[in-house]
Coordinates of C-alpha atoms in Angstrom, one line a residue:
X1 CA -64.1 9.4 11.1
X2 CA -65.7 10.7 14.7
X3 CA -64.9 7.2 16.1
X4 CA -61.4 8.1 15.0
X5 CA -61.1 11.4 17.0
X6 CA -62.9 10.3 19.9
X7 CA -59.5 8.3 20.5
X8 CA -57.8 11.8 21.2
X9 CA -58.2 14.0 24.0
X10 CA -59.1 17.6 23.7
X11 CA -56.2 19.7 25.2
X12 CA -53.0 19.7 24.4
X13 CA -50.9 17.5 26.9
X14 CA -49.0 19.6 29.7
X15 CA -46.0 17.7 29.4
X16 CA -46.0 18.8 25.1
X17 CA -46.3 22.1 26.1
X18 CA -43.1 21.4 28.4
X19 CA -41.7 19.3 25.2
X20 CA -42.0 22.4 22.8
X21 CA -40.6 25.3 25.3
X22 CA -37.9 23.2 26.2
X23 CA -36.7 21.1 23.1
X24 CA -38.3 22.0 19.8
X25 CA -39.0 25.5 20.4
X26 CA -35.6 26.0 23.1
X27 CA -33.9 28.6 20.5
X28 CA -37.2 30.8 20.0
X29 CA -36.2 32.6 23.6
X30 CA -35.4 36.4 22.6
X31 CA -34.9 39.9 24.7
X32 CA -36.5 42.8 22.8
X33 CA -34.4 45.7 24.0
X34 CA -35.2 49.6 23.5
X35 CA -33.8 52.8 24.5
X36 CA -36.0 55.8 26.7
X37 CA -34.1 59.0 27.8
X38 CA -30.6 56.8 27.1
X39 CA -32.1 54.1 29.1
X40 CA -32.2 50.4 28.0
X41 CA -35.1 48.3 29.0
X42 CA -35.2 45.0 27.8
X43 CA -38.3 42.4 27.8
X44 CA -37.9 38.3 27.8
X45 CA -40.0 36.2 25.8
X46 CA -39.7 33.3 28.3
X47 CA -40.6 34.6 31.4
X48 CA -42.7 37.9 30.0
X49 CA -40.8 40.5 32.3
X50 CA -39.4 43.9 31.7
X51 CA -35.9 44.7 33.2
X52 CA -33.5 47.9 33.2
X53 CA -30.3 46.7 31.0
X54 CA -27.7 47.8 29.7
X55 CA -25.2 47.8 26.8
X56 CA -27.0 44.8 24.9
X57 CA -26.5 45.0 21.1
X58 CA -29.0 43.3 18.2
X59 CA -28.4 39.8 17.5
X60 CA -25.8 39.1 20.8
X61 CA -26.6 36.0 23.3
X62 CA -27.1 37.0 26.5
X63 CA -28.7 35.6 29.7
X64 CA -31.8 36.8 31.3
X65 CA -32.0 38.2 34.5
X66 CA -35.0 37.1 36.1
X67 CA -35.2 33.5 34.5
X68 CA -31.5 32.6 33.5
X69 CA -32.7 31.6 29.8
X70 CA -30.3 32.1 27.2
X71 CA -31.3 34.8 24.9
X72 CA -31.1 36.1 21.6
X73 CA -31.1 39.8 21.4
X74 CA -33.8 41.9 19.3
X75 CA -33.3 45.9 18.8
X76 CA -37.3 46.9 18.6
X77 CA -36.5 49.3 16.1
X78 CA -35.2 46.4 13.3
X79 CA -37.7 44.4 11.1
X80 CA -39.4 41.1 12.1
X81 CA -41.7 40.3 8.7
X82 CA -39.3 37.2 8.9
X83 CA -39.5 36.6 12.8
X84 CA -41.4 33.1 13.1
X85 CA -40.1 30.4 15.1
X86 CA -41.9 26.8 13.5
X87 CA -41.4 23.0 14.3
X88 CA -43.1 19.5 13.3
X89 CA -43.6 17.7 16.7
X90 CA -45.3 14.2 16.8
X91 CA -46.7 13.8 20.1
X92 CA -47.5 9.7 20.8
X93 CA -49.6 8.0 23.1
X94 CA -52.9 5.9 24.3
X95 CA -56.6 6.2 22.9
X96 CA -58.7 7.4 25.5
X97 CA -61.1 4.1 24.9
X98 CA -58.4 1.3 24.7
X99 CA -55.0 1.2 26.4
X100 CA -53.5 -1.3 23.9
X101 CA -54.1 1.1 20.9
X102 CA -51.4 4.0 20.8
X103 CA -51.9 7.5 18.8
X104 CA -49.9 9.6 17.2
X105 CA -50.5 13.6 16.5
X106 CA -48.5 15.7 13.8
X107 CA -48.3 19.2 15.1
X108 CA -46.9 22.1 13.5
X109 CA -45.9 24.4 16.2
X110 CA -44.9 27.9 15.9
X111 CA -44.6 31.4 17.4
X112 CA -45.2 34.2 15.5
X113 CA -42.8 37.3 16.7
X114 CA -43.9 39.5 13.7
X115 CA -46.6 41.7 15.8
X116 CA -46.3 42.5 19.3
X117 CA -43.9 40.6 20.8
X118 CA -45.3 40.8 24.0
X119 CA -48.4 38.6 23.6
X120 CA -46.6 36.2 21.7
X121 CA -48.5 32.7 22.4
X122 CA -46.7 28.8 21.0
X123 CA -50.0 27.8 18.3
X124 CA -50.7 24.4 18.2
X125 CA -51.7 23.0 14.8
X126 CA -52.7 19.3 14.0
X127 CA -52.1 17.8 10.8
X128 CA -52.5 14.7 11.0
X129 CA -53.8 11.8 13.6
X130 CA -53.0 8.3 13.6
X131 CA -54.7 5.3 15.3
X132 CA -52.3 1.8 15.6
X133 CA -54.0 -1.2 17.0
X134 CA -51.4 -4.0 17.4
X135 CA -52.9 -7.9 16.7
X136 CA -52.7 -10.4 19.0
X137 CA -49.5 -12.3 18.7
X138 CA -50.5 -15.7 20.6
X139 CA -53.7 -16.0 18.1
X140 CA -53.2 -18.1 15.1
X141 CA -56.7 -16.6 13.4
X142 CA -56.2 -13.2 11.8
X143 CA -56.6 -11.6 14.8
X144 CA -53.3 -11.6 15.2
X145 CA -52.8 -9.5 12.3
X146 CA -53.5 -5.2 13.5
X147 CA -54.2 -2.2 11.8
X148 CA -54.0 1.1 11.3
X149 CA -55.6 4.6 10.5
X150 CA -55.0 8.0 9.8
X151 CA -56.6 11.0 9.6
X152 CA -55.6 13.9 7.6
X153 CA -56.3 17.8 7.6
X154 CA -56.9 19.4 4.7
X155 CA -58.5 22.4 3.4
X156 CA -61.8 21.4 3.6
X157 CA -61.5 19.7 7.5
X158 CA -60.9 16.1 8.3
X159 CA -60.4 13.4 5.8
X160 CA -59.7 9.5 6.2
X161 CA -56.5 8.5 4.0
X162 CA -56.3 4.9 2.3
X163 CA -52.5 4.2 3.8
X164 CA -50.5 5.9 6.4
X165 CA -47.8 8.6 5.0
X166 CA -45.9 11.0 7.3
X167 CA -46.6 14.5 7.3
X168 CA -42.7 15.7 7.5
X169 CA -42.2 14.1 4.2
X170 CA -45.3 16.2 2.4
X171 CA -46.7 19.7 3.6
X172 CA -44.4 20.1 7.0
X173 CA -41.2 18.8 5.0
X174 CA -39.0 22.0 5.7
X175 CA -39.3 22.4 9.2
X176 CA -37.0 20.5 11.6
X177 CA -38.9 17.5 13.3
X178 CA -38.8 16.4 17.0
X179 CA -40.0 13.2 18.4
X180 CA -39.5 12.4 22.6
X181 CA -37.4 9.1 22.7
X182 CA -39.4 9.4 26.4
X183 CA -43.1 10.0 24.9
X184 CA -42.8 7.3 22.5
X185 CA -41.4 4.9 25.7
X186 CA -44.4 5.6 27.3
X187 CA -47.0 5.8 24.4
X188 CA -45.9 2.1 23.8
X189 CA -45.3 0.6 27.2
X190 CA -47.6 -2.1 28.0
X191 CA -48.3 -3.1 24.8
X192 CA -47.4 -5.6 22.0
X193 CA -45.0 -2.8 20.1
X194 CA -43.2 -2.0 23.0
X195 CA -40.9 -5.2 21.8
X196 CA -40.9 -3.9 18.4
X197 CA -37.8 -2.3 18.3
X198 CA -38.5 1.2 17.5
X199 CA -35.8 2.6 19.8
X200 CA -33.2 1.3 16.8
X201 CA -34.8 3.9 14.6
X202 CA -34.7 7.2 16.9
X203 CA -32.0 8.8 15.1
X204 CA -30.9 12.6 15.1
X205 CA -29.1 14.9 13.6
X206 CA -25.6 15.4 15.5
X207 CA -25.2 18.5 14.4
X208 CA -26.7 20.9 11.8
X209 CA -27.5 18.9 9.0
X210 CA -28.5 19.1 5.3
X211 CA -31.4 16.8 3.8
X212 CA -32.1 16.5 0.1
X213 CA -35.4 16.1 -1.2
X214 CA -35.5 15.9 -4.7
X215 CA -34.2 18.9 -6.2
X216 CA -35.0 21.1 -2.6
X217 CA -32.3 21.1 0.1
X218 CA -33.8 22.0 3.6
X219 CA -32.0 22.7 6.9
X220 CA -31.9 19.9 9.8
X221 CA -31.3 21.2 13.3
X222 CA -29.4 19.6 16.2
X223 CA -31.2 17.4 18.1
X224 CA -33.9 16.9 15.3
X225 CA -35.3 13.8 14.6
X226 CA -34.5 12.0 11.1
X227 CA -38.1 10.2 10.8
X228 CA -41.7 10.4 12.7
X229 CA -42.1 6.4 13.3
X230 CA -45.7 6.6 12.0
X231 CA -44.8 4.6 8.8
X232 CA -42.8 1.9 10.7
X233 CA -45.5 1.6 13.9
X234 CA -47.8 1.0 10.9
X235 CA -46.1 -1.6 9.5
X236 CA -45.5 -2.9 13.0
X237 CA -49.5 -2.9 14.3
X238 CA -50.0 -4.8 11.0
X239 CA -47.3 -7.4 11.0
X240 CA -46.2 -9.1 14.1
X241 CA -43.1 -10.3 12.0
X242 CA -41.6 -6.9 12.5
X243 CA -40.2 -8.3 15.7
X244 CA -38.3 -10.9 14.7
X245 CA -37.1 -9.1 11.7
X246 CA -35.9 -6.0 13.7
X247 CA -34.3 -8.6 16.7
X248 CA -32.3 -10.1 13.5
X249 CA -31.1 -7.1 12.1
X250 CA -33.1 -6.8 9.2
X251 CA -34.6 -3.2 9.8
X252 CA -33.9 -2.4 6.7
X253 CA -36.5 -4.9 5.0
X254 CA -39.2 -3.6 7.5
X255 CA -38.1 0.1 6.1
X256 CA -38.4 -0.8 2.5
X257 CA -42.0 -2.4 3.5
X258 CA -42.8 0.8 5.3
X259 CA -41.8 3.4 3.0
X260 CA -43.6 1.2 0.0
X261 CA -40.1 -0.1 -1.5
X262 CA -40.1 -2.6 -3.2
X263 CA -39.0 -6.4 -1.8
X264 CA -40.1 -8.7 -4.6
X265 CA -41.6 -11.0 -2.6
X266 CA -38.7 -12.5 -0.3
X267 CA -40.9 -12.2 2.8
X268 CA -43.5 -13.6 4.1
X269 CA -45.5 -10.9 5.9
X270 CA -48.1 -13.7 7.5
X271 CA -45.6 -16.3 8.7
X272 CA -45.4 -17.3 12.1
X273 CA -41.4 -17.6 12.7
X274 CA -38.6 -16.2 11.7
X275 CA -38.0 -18.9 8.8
X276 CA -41.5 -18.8 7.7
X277 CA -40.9 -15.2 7.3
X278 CA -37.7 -15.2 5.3
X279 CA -38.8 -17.8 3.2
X280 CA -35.7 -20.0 3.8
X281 CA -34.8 -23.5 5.8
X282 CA -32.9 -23.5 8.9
X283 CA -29.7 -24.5 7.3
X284 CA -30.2 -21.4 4.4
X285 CA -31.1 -19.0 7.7
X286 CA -27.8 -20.1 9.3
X287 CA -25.8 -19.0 6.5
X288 CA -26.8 -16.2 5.4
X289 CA -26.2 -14.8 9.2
X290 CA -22.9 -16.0 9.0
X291 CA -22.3 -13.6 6.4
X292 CA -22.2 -11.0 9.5
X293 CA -23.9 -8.0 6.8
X294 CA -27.8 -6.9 6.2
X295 CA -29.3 -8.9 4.2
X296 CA -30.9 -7.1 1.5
X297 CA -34.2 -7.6 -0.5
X298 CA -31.7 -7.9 -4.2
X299 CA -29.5 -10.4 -2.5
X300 CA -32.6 -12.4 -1.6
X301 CA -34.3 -11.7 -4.6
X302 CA -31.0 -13.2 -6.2
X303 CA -30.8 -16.7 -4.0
X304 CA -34.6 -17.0 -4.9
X305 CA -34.1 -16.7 -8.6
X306 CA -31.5 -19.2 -8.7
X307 CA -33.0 -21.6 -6.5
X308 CA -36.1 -21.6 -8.7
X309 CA -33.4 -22.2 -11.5
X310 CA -32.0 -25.3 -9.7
X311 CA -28.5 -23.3 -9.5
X312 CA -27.3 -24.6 -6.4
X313 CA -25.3 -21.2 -5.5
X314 CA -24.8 -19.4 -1.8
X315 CA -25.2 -16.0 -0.7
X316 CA -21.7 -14.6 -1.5
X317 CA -22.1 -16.0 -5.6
X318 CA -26.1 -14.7 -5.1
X319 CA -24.4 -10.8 -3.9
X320 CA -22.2 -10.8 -7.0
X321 CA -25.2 -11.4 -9.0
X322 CA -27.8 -9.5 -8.1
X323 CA -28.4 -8.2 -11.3
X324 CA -29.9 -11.3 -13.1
X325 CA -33.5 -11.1 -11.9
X326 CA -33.4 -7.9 -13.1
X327 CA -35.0 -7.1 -17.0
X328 CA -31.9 -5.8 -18.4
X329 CA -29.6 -8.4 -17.4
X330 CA -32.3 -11.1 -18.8
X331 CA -32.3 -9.3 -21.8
X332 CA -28.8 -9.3 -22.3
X333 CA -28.7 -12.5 -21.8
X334 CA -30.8 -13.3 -24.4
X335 CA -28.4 -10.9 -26.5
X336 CA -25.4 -12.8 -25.9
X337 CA -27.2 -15.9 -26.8
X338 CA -26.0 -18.4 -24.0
X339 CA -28.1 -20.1 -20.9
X340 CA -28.2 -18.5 -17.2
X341 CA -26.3 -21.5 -16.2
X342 CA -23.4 -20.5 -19.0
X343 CA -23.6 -17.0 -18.0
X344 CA -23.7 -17.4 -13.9
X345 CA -20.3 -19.1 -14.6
X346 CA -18.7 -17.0 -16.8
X347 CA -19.7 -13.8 -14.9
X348 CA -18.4 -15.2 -11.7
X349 CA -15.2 -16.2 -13.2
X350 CA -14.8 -12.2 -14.9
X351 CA -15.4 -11.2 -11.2
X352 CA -13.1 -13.3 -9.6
X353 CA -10.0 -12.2 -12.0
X354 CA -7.3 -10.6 -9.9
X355 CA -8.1 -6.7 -10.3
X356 CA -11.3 -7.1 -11.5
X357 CA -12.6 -5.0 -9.1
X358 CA -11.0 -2.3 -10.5
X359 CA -12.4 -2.8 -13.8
X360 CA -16.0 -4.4 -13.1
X361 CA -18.0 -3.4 -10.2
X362 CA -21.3 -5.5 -11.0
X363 CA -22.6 -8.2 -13.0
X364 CA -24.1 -5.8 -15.3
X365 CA -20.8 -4.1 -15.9
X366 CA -19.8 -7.5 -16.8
X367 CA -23.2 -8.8 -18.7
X368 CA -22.5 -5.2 -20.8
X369 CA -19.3 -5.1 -21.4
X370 CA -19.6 -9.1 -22.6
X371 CA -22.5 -7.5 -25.1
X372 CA -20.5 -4.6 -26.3
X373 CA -17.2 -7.7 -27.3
X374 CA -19.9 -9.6 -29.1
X375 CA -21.6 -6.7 -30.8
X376 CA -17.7 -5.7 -32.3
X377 CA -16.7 -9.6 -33.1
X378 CA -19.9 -8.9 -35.0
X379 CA -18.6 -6.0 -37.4
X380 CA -15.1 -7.9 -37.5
X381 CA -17.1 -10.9 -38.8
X382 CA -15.2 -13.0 -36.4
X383 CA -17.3 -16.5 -35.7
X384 CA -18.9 -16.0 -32.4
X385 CA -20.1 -19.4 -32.8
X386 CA -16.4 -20.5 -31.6
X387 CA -15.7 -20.9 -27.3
X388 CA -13.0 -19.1 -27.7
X389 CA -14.4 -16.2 -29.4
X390 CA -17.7 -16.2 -27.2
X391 CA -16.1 -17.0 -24.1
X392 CA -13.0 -15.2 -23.9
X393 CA -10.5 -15.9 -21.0
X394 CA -9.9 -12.2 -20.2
X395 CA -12.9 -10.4 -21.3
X396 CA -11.7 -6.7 -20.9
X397 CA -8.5 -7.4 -22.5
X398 CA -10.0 -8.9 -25.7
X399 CA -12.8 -6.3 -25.6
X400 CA -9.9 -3.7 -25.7
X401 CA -8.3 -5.3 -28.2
X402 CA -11.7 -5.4 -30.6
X403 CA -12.2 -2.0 -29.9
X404 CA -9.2 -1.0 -31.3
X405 CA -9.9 -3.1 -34.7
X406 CA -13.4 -1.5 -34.9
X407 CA -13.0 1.6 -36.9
X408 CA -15.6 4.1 -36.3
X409 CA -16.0 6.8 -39.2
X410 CA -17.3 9.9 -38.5
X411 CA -20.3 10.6 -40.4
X412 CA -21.3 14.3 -41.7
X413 CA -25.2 13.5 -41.0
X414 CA -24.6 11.8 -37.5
X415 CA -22.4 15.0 -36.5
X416 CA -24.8 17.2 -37.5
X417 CA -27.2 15.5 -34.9
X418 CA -25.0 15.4 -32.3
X419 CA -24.3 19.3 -32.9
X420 CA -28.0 20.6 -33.0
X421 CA -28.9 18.6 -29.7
X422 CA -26.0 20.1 -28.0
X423 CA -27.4 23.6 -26.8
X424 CA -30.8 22.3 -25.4
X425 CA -28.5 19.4 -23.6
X426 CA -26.2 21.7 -22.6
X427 CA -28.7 23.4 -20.8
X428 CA -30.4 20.8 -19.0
X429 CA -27.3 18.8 -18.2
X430 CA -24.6 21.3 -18.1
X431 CA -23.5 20.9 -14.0
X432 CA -19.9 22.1 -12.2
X433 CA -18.1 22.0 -8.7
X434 CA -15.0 23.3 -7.7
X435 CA -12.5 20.7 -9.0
X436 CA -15.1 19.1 -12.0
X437 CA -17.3 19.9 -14.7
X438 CA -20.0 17.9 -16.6
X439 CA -21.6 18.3 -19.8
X440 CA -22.8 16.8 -23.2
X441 CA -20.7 15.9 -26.3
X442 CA -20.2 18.6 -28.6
X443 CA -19.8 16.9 -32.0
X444 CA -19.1 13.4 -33.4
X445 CA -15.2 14.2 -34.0
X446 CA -15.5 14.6 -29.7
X447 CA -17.2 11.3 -28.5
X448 CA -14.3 9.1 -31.0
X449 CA -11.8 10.9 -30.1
X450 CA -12.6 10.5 -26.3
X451 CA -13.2 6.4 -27.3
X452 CA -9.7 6.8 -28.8
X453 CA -7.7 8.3 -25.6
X454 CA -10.3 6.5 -23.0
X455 CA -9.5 3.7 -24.7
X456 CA -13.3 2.3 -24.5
X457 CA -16.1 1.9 -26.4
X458 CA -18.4 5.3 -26.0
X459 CA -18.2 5.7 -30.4
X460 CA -20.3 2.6 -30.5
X461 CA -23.3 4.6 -29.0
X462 CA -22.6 8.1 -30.9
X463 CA -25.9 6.9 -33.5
X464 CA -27.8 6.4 -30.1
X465 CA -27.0 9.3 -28.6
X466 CA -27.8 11.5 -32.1
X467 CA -31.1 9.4 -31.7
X468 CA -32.1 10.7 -28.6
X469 CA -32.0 6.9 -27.3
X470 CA -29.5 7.8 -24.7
X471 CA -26.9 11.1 -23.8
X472 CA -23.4 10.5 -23.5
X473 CA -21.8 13.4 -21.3
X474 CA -18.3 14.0 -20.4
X475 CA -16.2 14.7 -17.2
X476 CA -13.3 17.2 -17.1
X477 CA -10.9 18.4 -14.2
X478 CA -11.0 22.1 -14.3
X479 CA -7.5 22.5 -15.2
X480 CA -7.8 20.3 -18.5
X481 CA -10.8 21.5 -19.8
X482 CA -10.2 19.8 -23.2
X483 CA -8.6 16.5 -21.7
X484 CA -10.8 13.5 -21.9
X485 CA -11.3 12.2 -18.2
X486 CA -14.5 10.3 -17.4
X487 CA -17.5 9.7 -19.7
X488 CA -20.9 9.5 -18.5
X489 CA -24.0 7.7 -20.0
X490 CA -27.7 9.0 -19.0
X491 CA -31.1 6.8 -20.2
X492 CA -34.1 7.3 -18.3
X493 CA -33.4 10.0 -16.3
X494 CA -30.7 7.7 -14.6
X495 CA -26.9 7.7 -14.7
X496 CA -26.6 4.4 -16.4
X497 CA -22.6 4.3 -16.0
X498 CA -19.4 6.1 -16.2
X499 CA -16.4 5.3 -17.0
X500 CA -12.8 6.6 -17.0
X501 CA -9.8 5.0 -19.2
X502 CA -9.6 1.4 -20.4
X503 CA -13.3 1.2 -18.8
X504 CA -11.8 1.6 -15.2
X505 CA -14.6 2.1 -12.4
X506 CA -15.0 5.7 -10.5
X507 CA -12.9 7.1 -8.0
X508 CA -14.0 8.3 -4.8
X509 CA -13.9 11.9 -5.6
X510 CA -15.5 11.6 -9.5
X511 CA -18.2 9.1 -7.5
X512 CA -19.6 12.2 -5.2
X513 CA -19.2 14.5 -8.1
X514 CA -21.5 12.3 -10.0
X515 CA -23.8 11.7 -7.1
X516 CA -24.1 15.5 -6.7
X517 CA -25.0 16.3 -10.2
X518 CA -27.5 13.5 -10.4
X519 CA -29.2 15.0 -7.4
X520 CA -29.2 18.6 -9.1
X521 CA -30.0 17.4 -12.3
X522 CA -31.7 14.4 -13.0
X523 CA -35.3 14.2 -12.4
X524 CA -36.6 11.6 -8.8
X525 CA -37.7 8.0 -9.8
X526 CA -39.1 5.6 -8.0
X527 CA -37.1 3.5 -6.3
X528 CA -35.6 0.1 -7.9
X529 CA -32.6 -2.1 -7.5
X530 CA -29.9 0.5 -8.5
X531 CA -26.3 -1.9 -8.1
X532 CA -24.5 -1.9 -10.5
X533 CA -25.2 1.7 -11.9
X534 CA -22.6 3.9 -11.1
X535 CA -24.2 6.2 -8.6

């Protein structure tokens, strides 16, 4: 841990200090004012003089005198319990024993107003330091591969960590961050990551933002930064790849490996080209950057899974079916009772039905929907064993039309169920904005009689949802409070889908309204292939 620090120098760097006065800390610039004998003195923060003024009033911009700094104005006699001025700032550059390694300090900074204002000093307090040795990239030993280390402070002093993780997303989370685009230029200069690309990832906030974090919503300023680089400089020391992923536009498969996303396997982290990396032959490279998008880790993970299937299928058929790797799509699969082969076909021609898009917005819409038909040509004892019955031309339409021959009966017991979960899941789920409300299905006579005017198939899972197995909540428009609108199924803590009449896909309004409430509602889970769900 010593041999760590030893990388660092002592002070803090002149040209941070300039960094935090000037950037980070620009808005903490305030003129105390007070009256004597009907005389107003006032006294800068920036440039620590007293002047004669007059006129100023609490809380008013005004310009000093003596420096020219733009000030907020501070009546003496008001209340500062509040008054402290903080930042995360993540200052980069060399180890003092090797000019090829680059180090990285998280500082929270802050000035604390709530004394005497006059002897107000800017603290500097590290959190966390961070050591990145790049490999070297001409070596074809594993020398070529770097590393990385960090070290953390906690309670108790100094402690190694086992991966790298970024202070702004754990205890410095709620303050704004800054990063120097010219700091970072310089820190790296000279050395392998200077050609890493990082420059691509220097975002900030245009203007006052808002960031969610789980179920906490913190305040960005202007000019902040959106990430501290340590995770992706990590990634970058470590794997020389990052290069040529970044150069081709696939930053977002270096993101997922630095925030510990998962990628299934669809790169090779040790290759030593581009097509040893993504795992595909010249010709296979070729198209898939004709496709002019990102190419995901899912749509990858698809072409993968069908190539070891010996489906001969390109990238546009692999998009659409992104789903099929997955567990639920394999297992309804295995409900439907047909081969992958039977089903890749099928599912491509649903898709590819004029208005589908409309109706279907994934595979697993599809997949589900094609589970649901079967389930009801069960309880109609039609003979699923028939083409036509299995395979039906129009799948929505003939799912519509066994819907509306499956009678569901309302049952005393099941509505009982439903009625005695309602008031816990009322409170856990019940969320509104100003033009929607959500909440959970009061009684059995209420989830068939929205399958009846939805015209879809939300009775079939009124036993699952008296179970506990799933929830089934509805949508409403505040001006039709009792008129069926959209329907929403949660399982796992996830909005599994929702859907609006005849099955029809969200619109762009009901989509942010559901996005909201799963934010404000639902609990965080880790991160997994989410297309095809409706938020």
């Amino acid at each position: 841990m010593n041999n760590i620090h030893k990388h660092f120098a002592d002070k803090v760097p002149v040209d941070l200090r300039d960094y935090v006065d000037n950037v980070a800390l620009l808005s903490s610039r305030y003129m105390f004012v007070e009256s004597t004998m009907r005389i107003q003195y006032g006294y800068c923060t920036h440039c620590k003089q007293k002047m004669r003024t007059q006129g100023l009033r609490h809380g008013q911009n005004v310009q000093c005198e003596k420096c020219k700094s733009s000030c907020v104005v501070k009546a003496t006699g008001r209340g500062r319990k509040m008054l402290i001025d903080e930042a995360c700032v993540v200052w980069y550059g060399k180890s003092r024993l090797d000019a090829s390694i680059i180090t990285a300090i998280t500082f929270y900074v802050y000035r604390d107003y709530r004394g005497d204002y006059r002897t107000v000093e800017t603290k500097y307090e590290p959190y966390a330091k961070y050591i990145f040795r790049p490999g070297n990239i001409t070596s074809l030993d594993d020398d070529r591969f770097g590393s990385s280390e960090m070290l953390r402070r906690y309670c108790t002093g100094w402690g190694e960590t086992s991966s790298i993780i970024s202070e702004h997303d754990n205890h410095l989370q709620r303050l704004s961050l800054y990063l120097s685009y010219r700091n970072v230029n310089e820190a790296v200069s000279g050395t392998p990551l200077q050609y890493s690309s990082w420059e691509d990832l220097h975002d900030q906030y245009d203007e006052e933002n808002h960031e969610y974090r789980g179920l906490t919503t913190y305040k960005r300023a202007a000019g902040s930064n959106t990430s501290d680089l340590v995770r992706f400089f990590d990634v970058a020391a470590r794997y020389p790849c990052t290069e040529y992923l970044m150069k081709a536009g696939f930053e977002k498969l270096v993101l997922r490996k630095a925030y510990g996303n998962p990628l299934y396997n669809v790169i090779n982290w040790k290759g030593k080209s581009l097509l040893e990396v993504m795992r595909l032959s010249k010709t296979e490279f070729r198209s898939l950057m004709d496709r002019n998008d990102k190419a995901s880790p899912f749509l990858l993970r698809s072409y993968h899974f069908f190539k070891r299937k010996g489906a001969s299928l390109n990238f546009e058929e692999c998009r659409q079916l992104v789903s099929f790797p997955e567990k639920e799509a394999k297992q309804l699969i295995y409900r439907i009772n047909v081969s992958v082969s039977d089903a890749v076909r099928y599912v491509l021609k649903q898709l590819r039905r004029p208005g589908s898009n409309k109706i279907y917005t994934s595979d697993l819409y599809v997949l589900r929907d094609w589970a649901d038909y079967l389930n009801d040509c069960q309880k109609l004892e039609m003979n699923i064993k028939s083409n036509a019955v299995k395979f039906p031309n129009d799948l929505h339409k003939a799912h519509q039309k066994t819907m509306k021959k499956v009678k569901y009966k309302e049952d005393k017991e099941l509505s009982n169920k439903i009625e005695a979960l309602y008031p816990n899941l009322m409170e856990t789920f019940s969320f509104e904005s100003d033009e929607f409300i959500v909440r959970p299905i009061q009684n059995a006579a209420e989830i068939f009689a929205e399958a009846k005017i939805l015209s879809h198939c939300v009775g079939g899972y009124a036993q699952k949802h008296a179970d506990g197995k799933t929830t089934i909540l509805v949508v409403r428009r505040r001006e039709e409070l009792d008129k069926p609108f959209y329907t929403v199924e949660i399982a796992d803590q996830t909005v599994r889908q929702c859907r609006g009449y005849k099955n029809c896909a969200m619109t762009d309004d009901v989509n942010k309204f559901i996005a909201e409430f799963a934010k404000a509602k639902l609990k965080k889970q880790p991160a997994k292939n989410m297309r095809g769900v409706a938020v």
